[in-house]
Amino acid sequence: MQRFEVNKAAFGEHRVSTIDEPELKDGEIRVAVDFFAFTANNMTYAAAGDALGYWQFFPVAGADGYGVIPVWGFANVVESRADDIAIGERLYGYFPPADSLVMLPVRTDDRTLFDGAKHRQALPPLYNRYQRVRAGGSMQAEHLQALLGPLYNTSYCLWDQIQDHDYYGAQQVLLLSASSKTSIGLAKALADDNKAPPVLGLTSAGNIDFVKSLGYYDDVLAYDALADVPQVPTVIVDMAGNAATAEALRNHLVGNLTYFISVGLTHWDQANTKLDAGGDRHEWFFAPSYMLERSAALPSGEFARNAQRFVMAAAASAGDWLSLQEVSGVEAFSQHYADICAGSMNPAEGLICKL
């Protein structure tokens, strides 16, 4: 089995390892990963790997400092010693960028199962949950689900929190890393909300035309134009995690900063990953926890239905601007990884790795 691994201290250093596949124990299944998606969001998993435990999902043996960045994708059951899981079943969920994975299905029903592997039990349950895929879906829909589903779920959660707090009294919502797909999803949710304040996006100079073309932002500025950010009450949603940019905006807005939400680390190489950093009126947003809290607060199933409705509609509309780029095999993927790691991938593209 081949598996893509990165140096946990220097994400630009990576390798493809060949690993012996273990024999199955009673109750376990082996799945062959069919394909996975990879975006800048996966670099957030790496940057917060120690703080939030992402390195623990698919641990690497040895002490040479390498780890596995988790990915979202689809896989087929190719071997089973679990009574209620048949060979040929298809699963959607959280996988390693590797040819296969051994899982221990627990809490199974007609729609879902959870991986009961011992080392995963202290980790957020959302990432241990797998969807049992019904036959008849299109490959295009599966690609969009793997690429945008996790990101747009986070987008919806952010919109839900912001509107539930009456937009934090802001007269504008400022999105950092406006070209990231999670920002795009949030910008769409806010654009669809006639009560939301205007949305201002910050992005690199080379992405300004693309971000404007989406039609979701009321205005777009480059990072070197922070002084042009209007001095009005502002809630910031930071997908970039660039510590210098965040500090510059705090100094610029001063008393007009009503709330600061840190979400992603697309600028992982310039980030502050200490979860207690940021000062007053600041939080690190963790979508899995928010989903659990909000689901408990609302009538049963309401939050999940609303989120799914948004994700499906937003993903469908992404066909207007998103093009999918497919590569075959872990070795081929490793050649594209450098672009994502460096933040130089075209924001209008989405990468799918077929195994």
Tab-separated table of N, CA and C in Angstrom, residues 84-246:
chain	number	residue	atom	x	y	z
A	84	ASP	N	-22.208	-7.170	9.286
A	84	ASP	CA	-23.217	-6.313	8.661
A	84	ASP	C	-22.662	-5.379	7.590
A	85	ILE	N	-21.404	-5.595	7.183
A	85	ILE	CA	-20.805	-4.786	6.122
A	85	ILE	C	-20.365	-5.708	4.995
A	86	ALA	N	-20.939	-5.519	3.819
A	86	ALA	CA	-20.675	-6.420	2.698
A	86	ALA	C	-19.562	-5.883	1.807
A	87	ILE	N	-18.836	-6.819	1.201
A	87	ILE	CA	-17.866	-6.431	0.177
A	87	ILE	C	-18.608	-5.726	-0.954
A	88	GLY	N	-18.037	-4.645	-1.432
A	88	GLY	CA	-18.661	-3.868	-2.493
A	88	GLY	C	-19.378	-2.620	-2.001
A	89	GLU	N	-19.620	-2.514	-0.682
A	89	GLU	CA	-20.246	-1.294	-0.163
A	89	GLU	C	-19.335	-0.096	-0.412
A	90	ARG	N	-19.973	1.054	-0.547
A	90	ARG	CA	-19.243	2.296	-0.813
A	90	ARG	C	-19.452	3.241	0.367
A	91	LEU	N	-18.361	3.881	0.797
A	91	LEU	CA	-18.393	4.774	1.949
A	91	LEU	C	-17.850	6.146	1.567
A	92	TYR	N	-18.412	7.169	2.205
A	92	TYR	CA	-17.894	8.532	2.088
A	92	TYR	C	-17.463	9.001	3.468
A	93	GLY	N	-16.282	9.614	3.546
A	93	GLY	CA	-15.836	10.129	4.822
A	93	GLY	C	-14.377	10.515	4.826
A	94	TYR	N	-13.770	10.357	5.975
A	94	TYR	CA	-12.428	10.849	6.298
A	94	TYR	C	-11.433	9.709	6.120
A	95	PHE	N	-10.498	9.885	5.191
A	95	PHE	CA	-9.552	8.826	4.868
A	95	PHE	C	-8.126	9.377	4.848
A	96	PRO	N	-7.152	8.488	4.865
A	96	PRO	CA	-5.783	8.921	4.582
A	96	PRO	C	-5.596	9.012	3.071
A	97	PRO	N	-4.661	9.824	2.588
A	97	PRO	CA	-4.328	9.816	1.160
A	97	PRO	C	-3.479	8.572	0.874
A	98	ALA	N	-4.158	7.456	0.760
A	98	ALA	CA	-3.494	6.155	0.671
A	98	ALA	C	-4.389	5.202	-0.106
A	99	ASP	N	-3.815	4.079	-0.495
A	99	ASP	CA	-4.569	3.104	-1.280
A	99	ASP	C	-5.688	2.452	-0.490
A	100	SER	N	-5.482	2.250	0.811
A	100	SER	CA	-6.476	1.508	1.583
A	100	SER	C	-6.436	1.901	3.050
A	101	LEU	N	-7.440	1.419	3.777
A	101	LEU	CA	-7.546	1.686	5.216
A	101	LEU	C	-8.285	0.532	5.870
A	102	VAL	N	-7.804	0.092	7.031
A	102	VAL	CA	-8.519	-0.895	7.845
A	102	VAL	C	-9.363	-0.146	8.861
A	103	MET	N	-10.629	-0.533	8.958
A	103	MET	CA	-11.575	0.135	9.851
A	103	MET	C	-12.292	-0.887	10.719
A	104	LEU	N	-12.829	-0.428	11.847
A	104	LEU	CA	-13.615	-1.262	12.754
A	104	LEU	C	-15.008	-0.651	12.859
A	105	PRO	N	-15.952	-1.089	12.010
A	105	PRO	CA	-17.284	-0.475	12.012
A	105	PRO	C	-18.040	-0.717	13.328
A	106	VAL	N	-18.568	0.363	13.891
A	106	VAL	CA	-19.416	0.289	15.079
A	106	VAL	C	-20.586	1.239	14.854
A	107	ARG	N	-21.611	1.109	15.684
A	107	ARG	CA	-22.782	1.992	15.622
A	107	ARG	C	-23.304	2.099	14.190
A	108	THR	N	-23.474	0.968	13.559
A	108	THR	CA	-23.915	0.952	12.166
A	108	THR	C	-25.441	1.025	12.075
A	109	ASP	N	-25.914	1.719	11.057
A	109	ASP	CA	-27.328	1.669	10.689
A	109	ASP	C	-27.395	1.710	9.165
A	110	ASP	N	-28.574	1.903	8.623
A	110	ASP	CA	-28.723	1.838	7.166
A	110	ASP	C	-27.981	2.954	6.451
A	111	ARG	N	-27.726	4.054	7.153
A	111	ARG	CA	-27.138	5.223	6.502
A	111	ARG	C	-25.681	5.477	6.860
A	112	THR	N	-25.280	5.106	8.071
A	112	THR	CA	-23.952	5.479	8.547
A	112	THR	C	-23.292	4.364	9.338
A	113	LEU	N	-22.002	4.544	9.532
A	113	LEU	CA	-21.237	3.743	10.480
A	113	LEU	C	-20.141	4.628	11.051
A	114	PHE	N	-19.584	4.203	12.163
A	114	PHE	CA	-18.468	4.909	12.787
A	114	PHE	C	-17.272	3.978	12.839
A	115	ASP	N	-16.079	4.563	12.681
A	115	ASP	CA	-14.863	3.768	12.844
A	115	ASP	C	-14.557	3.687	14.334
A	116	GLY	N	-14.584	2.471	14.854
A	116	GLY	CA	-14.351	2.257	16.276
A	116	GLY	C	-12.915	1.954	16.632
A	117	ALA	N	-11.981	2.232	15.702
A	117	ALA	CA	-10.561	1.996	15.998
A	117	ALA	C	-10.193	2.713	17.294
A	118	LYS	N	-9.487	2.009	18.164
A	118	LYS	CA	-9.224	2.513	19.516
A	118	LYS	C	-8.553	3.876	19.510
A	119	HIS	N	-7.588	4.075	18.614
A	119	HIS	CA	-6.819	5.322	18.649
A	119	HIS	C	-7.639	6.534	18.205
A	120	ARG	N	-8.841	6.310	17.659
A	120	ARG	CA	-9.662	7.420	17.168
A	120	ARG	C	-10.764	7.834	18.141
A	121	GLN	N	-10.927	7.131	19.234
A	121	GLN	CA	-12.114	7.342	20.064
A	121	GLN	C	-12.110	8.649	20.841
A	122	ALA	N	-10.951	9.229	21.078
A	122	ALA	CA	-10.903	10.517	21.784
A	122	ALA	C	-11.002	11.699	20.819
A	123	LEU	N	-11.123	11.404	19.530
A	123	LEU	CA	-11.152	12.449	18.508
A	123	LEU	C	-12.594	12.817	18.173
A	124	PRO	N	-12.832	13.984	17.546
A	124	PRO	CA	-14.204	14.434	17.275
A	124	PRO	C	-15.011	13.400	16.496
A	125	PRO	N	-16.202	13.037	16.963
A	125	PRO	CA	-16.978	11.969	16.325
A	125	PRO	C	-17.377	12.266	14.886
A	126	LEU	N	-17.491	13.545	14.528
A	126	LEU	CA	-17.846	13.874	13.148
A	126	LEU	C	-16.876	13.232	12.166
A	127	TYR	N	-15.591	13.209	12.517
A	127	TYR	CA	-14.586	12.675	11.617
A	127	TYR	C	-14.537	11.149	11.624
A	128	ASN	N	-15.185	10.532	12.596
A	128	ASN	CA	-15.236	9.074	12.658
A	128	ASN	C	-16.502	8.515	12.024
A	129	ARG	N	-17.352	9.375	11.540
A	129	ARG	CA	-18.638	8.994	10.954
A	129	ARG	C	-18.495	8.852	9.444
A	130	TYR	N	-19.017	7.758	8.914
A	130	TYR	CA	-18.946	7.483	7.475
A	130	TYR	C	-20.347	7.257	6.918
A	131	GLN	N	-20.577	7.829	5.773
A	131	GLN	CA	-21.863	7.673	5.092
A	131	GLN	C	-21.832	6.416	4.226
A	132	ARG	N	-22.846	5.580	4.362
A	132	ARG	CA	-22.994	4.413	3.498
A	132	ARG	C	-23.710	4.878	2.233
A	133	VAL	N	-22.997	4.862	1.132
A	133	VAL	CA	-23.447	5.510	-0.101
A	133	VAL	C	-24.413	4.611	-0.851
A	134	ARG	N	-25.533	5.162	-1.217
A	134	ARG	CA	-26.512	4.432	-2.016
A	134	ARG	C	-26.100	4.440	-3.483
A	135	ALA	N	-26.460	3.392	-4.171
A	135	ALA	CA	-26.123	3.281	-5.592
A	135	ALA	C	-26.908	4.309	-6.396
A	136	GLY	N	-26.337	4.703	-7.529
A	136	GLY	CA	-27.059	5.573	-8.446
A	136	GLY	C	-26.564	6.999	-8.497
A	137	GLY	N	-25.648	7.387	-7.595
A	137	GLY	CA	-25.131	8.746	-7.628
A	137	GLY	C	-24.133	8.951	-8.756
A	138	SER	N	-24.021	10.176	-9.225
A	138	SER	CA	-23.091	10.467	-10.312
A	138	SER	C	-21.695	10.726	-9.763
A	139	MET	N	-20.686	10.468	-10.581
A	139	MET	CA	-19.316	10.729	-10.171
A	139	MET	C	-19.091	12.225	-9.976
A	140	GLN	N	-19.731	13.044	-10.803
A	140	GLN	CA	-19.600	14.496	-10.649
A	140	GLN	C	-20.114	14.930	-9.282
A	141	ALA	N	-21.257	14.395	-8.867
A	141	ALA	CA	-21.817	14.751	-7.559
A	141	ALA	C	-20.901	14.290	-6.436
A	142	GLU	N	-20.298	13.104	-6.572
A	142	GLU	CA	-19.382	12.618	-5.546
A	142	GLU	C	-18.139	13.487	-5.467
A	143	HIS	N	-17.622	13.904	-6.608
A	143	HIS	CA	-16.449	14.781	-6.606
A	143	HIS	C	-16.751	16.087	-5.858
A	144	LEU	N	-17.914	16.680	-6.149
A	144	LEU	CA	-18.277	17.925	-5.486
A	144	LEU	C	-18.510	17.709	-3.993
A	145	GLN	N	-19.079	16.562	-3.626
A	145	GLN	CA	-19.299	16.277	-2.208
A	145	GLN	C	-17.981	16.181	-1.457
A	146	ALA	N	-17.018	15.475	-2.040
A	146	ALA	CA	-15.722	15.332	-1.381
A	146	ALA	C	-14.977	16.659	-1.323
A	147	LEU	N	-15.090	17.446	-2.372
A	147	LEU	CA	-14.331	18.695	-2.454
A	147	LEU	C	-14.965	19.818	-1.638
A	148	LEU	N	-16.288	19.979	-1.772
A	148	LEU	CA	-16.956	21.146	-1.187
A	148	LEU	C	-17.805	20.826	0.037
A	149	GLY	N	-18.233	19.580	0.191
A	149	GLY	CA	-19.119	19.235	1.300
A	149	GLY	C	-18.580	19.662	2.655
A	150	PRO	N	-17.364	19.238	3.034
A	150	PRO	CA	-16.831	19.646	4.349
A	150	PRO	C	-16.642	21.158	4.478
A	151	LEU	N	-16.234	21.797	3.390
A	151	LEU	CA	-15.969	23.236	3.433
A	151	LEU	C	-17.262	24.024	3.560
A	152	TYR	N	-18.266	23.656	2.766
A	152	TYR	CA	-19.525	24.383	2.794
A	152	TYR	C	-20.328	24.084	4.048
A	153	ASN	N	-20.117	22.935	4.664
A	153	ASN	CA	-20.712	22.702	5.976
A	153	ASN	C	-20.175	23.719	6.984
A	154	THR	N	-18.859	23.947	6.931
A	154	THR	CA	-18.260	24.958	7.799
A	154	THR	C	-18.787	26.347	7.458
A	155	SER	N	-18.922	26.630	6.159
A	155	SER	CA	-19.472	27.925	5.737
A	155	SER	C	-20.856	28.143	6.337
A	156	TYR	N	-21.690	27.118	6.264
A	156	TYR	CA	-23.043	27.239	6.797
A	156	TYR	C	-23.017	27.457	8.310
A	157	CYS	N	-22.167	26.708	8.997
A	157	CYS	CA	-22.053	26.869	10.451
A	157	CYS	C	-21.653	28.297	10.808
A	158	LEU	N	-20.711	28.858	10.076
A	158	LEU	CA	-20.272	30.230	10.339
A	158	LEU	C	-21.405	31.222	10.107
A	159	TRP	N	-22.093	31.064	8.979
A	159	TRP	CA	-23.236	31.953	8.731
A	159	TRP	C	-24.265	31.822	9.847
A	160	ASP	N	-24.559	30.597	10.254
A	160	ASP	CA	-25.568	30.370	11.280
A	160	ASP	C	-25.174	31.047	12.589
A	161	GLN	N	-23.909	30.934	12.961
A	161	GLN	CA	-23.474	31.575	14.208
A	161	GLN	C	-23.552	33.093	14.094
A	162	ILE	N	-23.093	33.622	12.970
A	162	ILE	CA	-23.077	35.085	12.805
A	162	ILE	C	-24.492	35.642	12.839
A	163	GLN	N	-25.417	35.025	12.111
A	163	GLN	CA	-26.786	35.558	12.108
A	163	GLN	C	-27.474	35.334	13.442
A	164	ASP	N	-27.130	34.231	14.119
A	164	ASP	CA	-27.732	33.952	15.423
A	164	ASP	C	-27.286	34.971	16.468
A	165	HIS	N	-26.133	35.585	16.248
A	165	HIS	CA	-25.642	36.633	17.149
A	165	HIS	C	-25.918	38.033	16.582
A	166	ASP	N	-26.934	38.105	15.721
A	166	ASP	CA	-27.341	39.395	15.140
A	166	ASP	C	-26.158	40.107	14.504
A	167	TYR	N	-25.320	39.296	13.826
A	167	TYR	CA	-24.171	39.812	13.064
A	167	TYR	C	-23.192	40.577	13.946
A	168	TYR	N	-23.226	40.293	15.236
A	168	TYR	CA	-22.329	40.925	16.209
A	168	TYR	C	-22.390	42.452	16.143
A	169	GLY	N	-23.547	42.968	15.722
A	169	GLY	CA	-23.709	44.417	15.653
A	169	GLY	C	-22.877	45.075	14.570
A	170	ALA	N	-22.386	44.290	13.623
A	170	ALA	CA	-21.468	44.816	12.603
A	170	ALA	C	-22.221	45.452	11.437
A	171	GLN	N	-21.546	46.367	10.802
A	171	GLN	CA	-22.043	46.973	9.562
A	171	GLN	C	-21.336	46.406	8.338
A	172	GLN	N	-20.365	45.520	8.571
A	172	GLN	CA	-19.750	44.788	7.466
A	172	GLN	C	-19.146	43.495	8.018
A	173	VAL	N	-19.110	42.475	7.152
A	173	VAL	CA	-18.433	41.217	7.461
A	173	VAL	C	-17.196	41.150	6.575
A	174	LEU	N	-16.040	41.024	7.199
A	174	LEU	CA	-14.771	41.022	6.484
A	174	LEU	C	-14.223	39.597	6.444
A	175	LEU	N	-14.056	39.044	5.246
A	175	LEU	CA	-13.570	37.681	5.084
A	175	LEU	C	-12.133	37.704	4.585
A	176	LEU	N	-11.233	37.098	5.349
A	176	LEU	CA	-9.835	36.990	4.948
A	176	LEU	C	-9.621	35.678	4.207
A	177	SER	N	-8.767	35.710	3.187
A	177	SER	CA	-8.613	34.604	2.238
A	177	SER	C	-9.926	34.393	1.486
A	178	ALA	N	-10.372	35.486	0.866
A	178	ALA	CA	-11.688	35.507	0.224
A	178	ALA	C	-11.803	34.537	-0.938
A	179	SER	N	-10.683	34.087	-1.491
A	179	SER	CA	-10.725	33.147	-2.615
A	179	SER	C	-10.802	31.698	-2.154
A	180	SER	N	-10.645	31.454	-0.839
A	180	SER	CA	-10.736	30.080	-0.348
A	180	SER	C	-12.175	29.596	-0.477
A	181	LYS	N	-12.332	28.309	-0.657
A	181	LYS	CA	-13.662	27.778	-0.928
A	181	LYS	C	-14.588	27.898	0.281
A	182	THR	N	-14.042	27.846	1.490
A	182	THR	CA	-14.876	28.047	2.671
A	182	THR	C	-15.362	29.489	2.739
A	183	SER	N	-14.491	30.443	2.410
A	183	SER	CA	-14.912	31.845	2.357
A	183	SER	C	-15.969	32.056	1.287
A	184	ILE	N	-15.779	31.438	0.135
A	184	ILE	CA	-16.754	31.586	-0.945
A	184	ILE	C	-18.123	31.073	-0.499
A	185	GLY	N	-18.122	29.920	0.194
A	185	GLY	CA	-19.386	29.385	0.686
A	185	GLY	C	-20.052	30.321	1.683
A	186	LEU	N	-19.257	30.895	2.607
A	186	LEU	CA	-19.814	31.830	3.576
A	186	LEU	C	-20.302	33.098	2.888
A	187	ALA	N	-19.544	33.587	1.919
A	187	ALA	CA	-19.962	34.792	1.191
A	187	ALA	C	-21.286	34.556	0.477
A	188	LYS	N	-21.466	33.362	-0.080
A	188	LYS	CA	-22.740	33.047	-0.737
A	188	LYS	C	-23.879	33.021	0.279
A	189	ALA	N	-23.633	32.383	1.447
A	189	ALA	CA	-24.677	32.326	2.468
A	189	ALA	C	-25.078	33.726	2.918
A	190	LEU	N	-24.108	34.608	3.077
A	190	LEU	CA	-24.399	35.986	3.474
A	190	LEU	C	-25.088	36.751	2.352
A	191	ALA	N	-24.675	36.498	1.107
A	191	ALA	CA	-25.312	37.169	-0.028
A	191	ALA	C	-26.775	36.753	-0.168
A	192	ASP	N	-27.071	35.515	0.203
A	192	ASP	CA	-28.445	35.012	0.130
A	192	ASP	C	-29.311	35.487	1.300
A	193	ASP	N	-28.694	36.098	2.299
A	193	ASP	CA	-29.365	36.536	3.520
A	193	ASP	C	-29.642	38.035	3.421
A	194	ASN	N	-30.906	38.392	3.251
A	194	ASN	CA	-31.209	39.819	3.032
A	194	ASN	C	-31.086	40.662	4.291
A	195	LYS	N	-30.822	40.027	5.427
A	195	LYS	CA	-30.599	40.780	6.657
A	195	LYS	C	-29.119	41.010	6.941
A	196	ALA	N	-28.256	40.329	6.192
A	196	ALA	CA	-26.820	40.395	6.472
A	196	ALA	C	-26.229	41.730	6.030
A	197	PRO	N	-25.224	42.208	6.759
A	197	PRO	CA	-24.524	43.424	6.325
A	197	PRO	C	-23.672	43.140	5.095
A	198	PRO	N	-23.132	44.168	4.448
A	198	PRO	CA	-22.272	43.973	3.279
A	198	PRO	C	-21.063	43.095	3.612
A	199	VAL	N	-20.577	42.407	2.586
A	199	VAL	CA	-19.451	41.489	2.742
A	199	VAL	C	-18.257	42.032	1.972
A	200	LEU	N	-17.148	42.213	2.678
A	200	LEU	CA	-15.899	42.685	2.089
A	200	LEU	C	-14.896	41.534	2.116
A	201	GLY	N	-14.270	41.245	0.986
A	201	GLY	CA	-13.285	40.179	0.910
A	201	GLY	C	-11.875	40.724	0.791
A	202	LEU	N	-10.939	40.089	1.492
A	202	LEU	CA	-9.513	40.380	1.326
A	202	LEU	C	-8.855	39.169	0.683
A	203	THR	N	-8.045	39.420	-0.329
A	203	THR	CA	-7.391	38.331	-1.038
A	203	THR	C	-6.085	38.850	-1.633
A	204	SER	N	-5.321	37.958	-2.217
A	204	SER	CA	-4.093	38.383	-2.895
A	204	SER	C	-4.452	39.146	-4.164
A	205	ALA	N	-3.545	40.008	-4.595
A	205	ALA	CA	-3.822	40.865	-5.748
A	205	ALA	C	-4.171	40.057	-6.989
A	206	GLY	N	-3.529	38.904	-7.151
A	206	GLY	CA	-3.779	38.088	-8.332
A	206	GLY	C	-5.125	37.415	-8.362
A	207	ASN	N	-5.826	37.379	-7.213
A	207	ASN	CA	-7.130	36.703	-7.154
A	207	ASN	C	-8.305	37.674	-7.126
A	208	ILE	N	-8.025	38.975	-7.190
A	208	ILE	CA	-9.109	39.950	-7.043
A	208	ILE	C	-10.163	39.797	-8.138
A	209	ASP	N	-9.760	39.678	-9.378
A	209	ASP	CA	-10.726	39.568	-10.472
A	209	ASP	C	-11.589	38.321	-10.316
A	210	PHE	N	-10.978	37.201	-9.918
A	210	PHE	CA	-11.740	35.975	-9.714
A	210	PHE	C	-12.772	36.158	-8.606
A	211	VAL	N	-12.358	36.713	-7.482
A	211	VAL	CA	-13.270	36.857	-6.340
A	211	VAL	C	-14.423	37.798	-6.700
A	212	LYS	N	-14.125	38.880	-7.404
A	212	LYS	CA	-15.189	39.799	-7.819
A	212	LYS	C	-16.172	39.118	-8.760
A	213	SER	N	-15.658	38.257	-9.634
A	213	SER	CA	-16.511	37.613	-10.634
A	213	SER	C	-17.554	36.680	-10.019
A	214	LEU	N	-17.340	36.258	-8.778
A	214	LEU	CA	-18.286	35.353	-8.140
A	214	LEU	C	-19.634	36.018	-7.890
A	215	GLY	N	-19.610	37.323	-7.634
A	215	GLY	CA	-20.842	38.055	-7.390
A	215	GLY	C	-21.363	37.944	-5.972
A	216	TYR	N	-20.591	37.365	-5.056
A	216	TYR	CA	-21.038	37.194	-3.670
A	216	TYR	C	-20.544	38.306	-2.745
A	217	TYR	N	-19.490	38.987	-3.140
A	217	TYR	CA	-18.872	40.017	-2.299
A	217	TYR	C	-19.330	41.407	-2.745
A	218	ASP	N	-19.580	42.266	-1.771
A	218	ASP	CA	-19.933	43.644	-2.100
A	218	ASP	C	-18.712	44.449	-2.522
A	219	ASP	N	-17.539	44.069	-2.017
A	219	ASP	CA	-16.297	44.710	-2.436
A	219	ASP	C	-15.153	43.748	-2.133
A	220	VAL	N	-14.043	43.923	-2.832
A	220	VAL	CA	-12.871	43.065	-2.663
A	220	VAL	C	-11.633	43.946	-2.662
A	221	LEU	N	-10.739	43.712	-1.694
A	221	LEU	CA	-9.484	44.446	-1.598
A	221	LEU	C	-8.312	43.473	-1.544
A	222	ALA	N	-7.143	43.962	-1.943
A	222	ALA	CA	-5.914	43.184	-1.810
A	222	ALA	C	-5.364	43.371	-0.395
A	223	TYR	N	-4.530	42.438	0.012
A	223	TYR	CA	-3.971	42.500	1.361
A	223	TYR	C	-3.144	43.766	1.593
A	224	ASP	N	-2.561	44.304	0.523
A	224	ASP	CA	-1.741	45.508	0.711
A	224	ASP	C	-2.580	46.788	0.744
A	225	ALA	N	-3.911	46.622	0.754
A	225	ALA	CA	-4.804	47.797	0.810
A	225	ALA	C	-5.619	47.793	2.095
A	226	LEU	N	-5.031	47.284	3.178
A	226	LEU	CA	-5.768	47.212	4.441
A	226	LEU	C	-6.227	48.583	4.922
A	227	ALA	N	-5.477	49.604	4.588
A	227	ALA	CA	-5.844	50.956	5.022
A	227	ALA	C	-7.157	51.415	4.406
A	228	ASP	N	-7.603	50.745	3.328
A	228	ASP	CA	-8.852	51.121	2.673
A	228	ASP	C	-10.070	50.397	3.260
A	229	VAL	N	-9.854	49.523	4.221
A	229	VAL	CA	-10.987	48.855	4.870
A	229	VAL	C	-11.812	49.908	5.606
A	230	PRO	N	-13.109	50.002	5.316
A	230	PRO	CA	-13.937	51.045	5.944
A	230	PRO	C	-13.923	50.967	7.471
A	231	GLN	N	-13.879	52.135	8.084
A	231	GLN	CA	-13.838	52.234	9.542
A	231	GLN	C	-15.270	52.228	10.083
A	232	VAL	N	-15.901	51.050	10.016
A	232	VAL	CA	-17.252	50.865	10.545
A	232	VAL	C	-17.243	49.595	11.389
A	233	PRO	N	-18.243	49.403	12.259
A	233	PRO	CA	-18.289	48.174	13.061
A	233	PRO	C	-18.184	46.933	12.179
A	234	THR	N	-17.217	46.067	12.515
A	234	THR	CA	-16.830	44.975	11.625
A	234	THR	C	-16.671	43.669	12.389
A	235	VAL	N	-17.220	42.590	11.821
A	235	VAL	CA	-16.905	41.251	12.293
A	235	VAL	C	-15.976	40.627	11.258
A	236	ILE	N	-14.861	40.073	11.715
A	236	ILE	CA	-13.870	39.466	10.838
A	236	ILE	C	-13.969	37.958	10.946
A	237	VAL	N	-13.964	37.288	9.792
A	237	VAL	CA	-13.857	35.828	9.731
A	237	VAL	C	-12.567	35.520	8.992
A	238	ASP	N	-11.628	34.928	9.710
A	238	ASP	CA	-10.267	34.761	9.209
A	238	ASP	C	-10.011	33.319	8.789
A	239	MET	N	-9.990	33.090	7.481
A	239	MET	CA	-9.655	31.771	6.956
A	239	MET	C	-8.148	31.634	6.705
A	240	ALA	N	-7.437	32.756	6.725
A	240	ALA	CA	-6.024	32.753	6.353
A	240	ALA	C	-5.116	32.385	7.520
A	241	GLY	N	-5.371	32.993	8.672
A	241	GLY	CA	-4.528	32.724	9.834
A	241	GLY	C	-3.196	33.443	9.808
A	242	ASN	N	-3.064	34.445	8.951
A	242	ASN	CA	-1.823	35.208	8.889
A	242	ASN	C	-1.779	36.158	10.079
A	243	ALA	N	-0.844	35.908	11.001
A	243	ALA	CA	-0.805	36.662	12.254
A	243	ALA	C	-0.556	38.153	12.015
A	244	ALA	N	0.296	38.487	11.048
A	244	ALA	CA	0.610	39.897	10.792
A	244	ALA	C	-0.606	40.634	10.231
A	245	THR	N	-1.339	39.994	9.322
A	245	THR	CA	-2.537	40.616	8.759
A	245	THR	C	-3.588	40.831	9.839
A	246	ALA	N	-3.778	39.837	10.693
A	246	ALA	CA	-4.756	39.957	11.772
A	246	ALA	C	-4.413	41.111	12.700
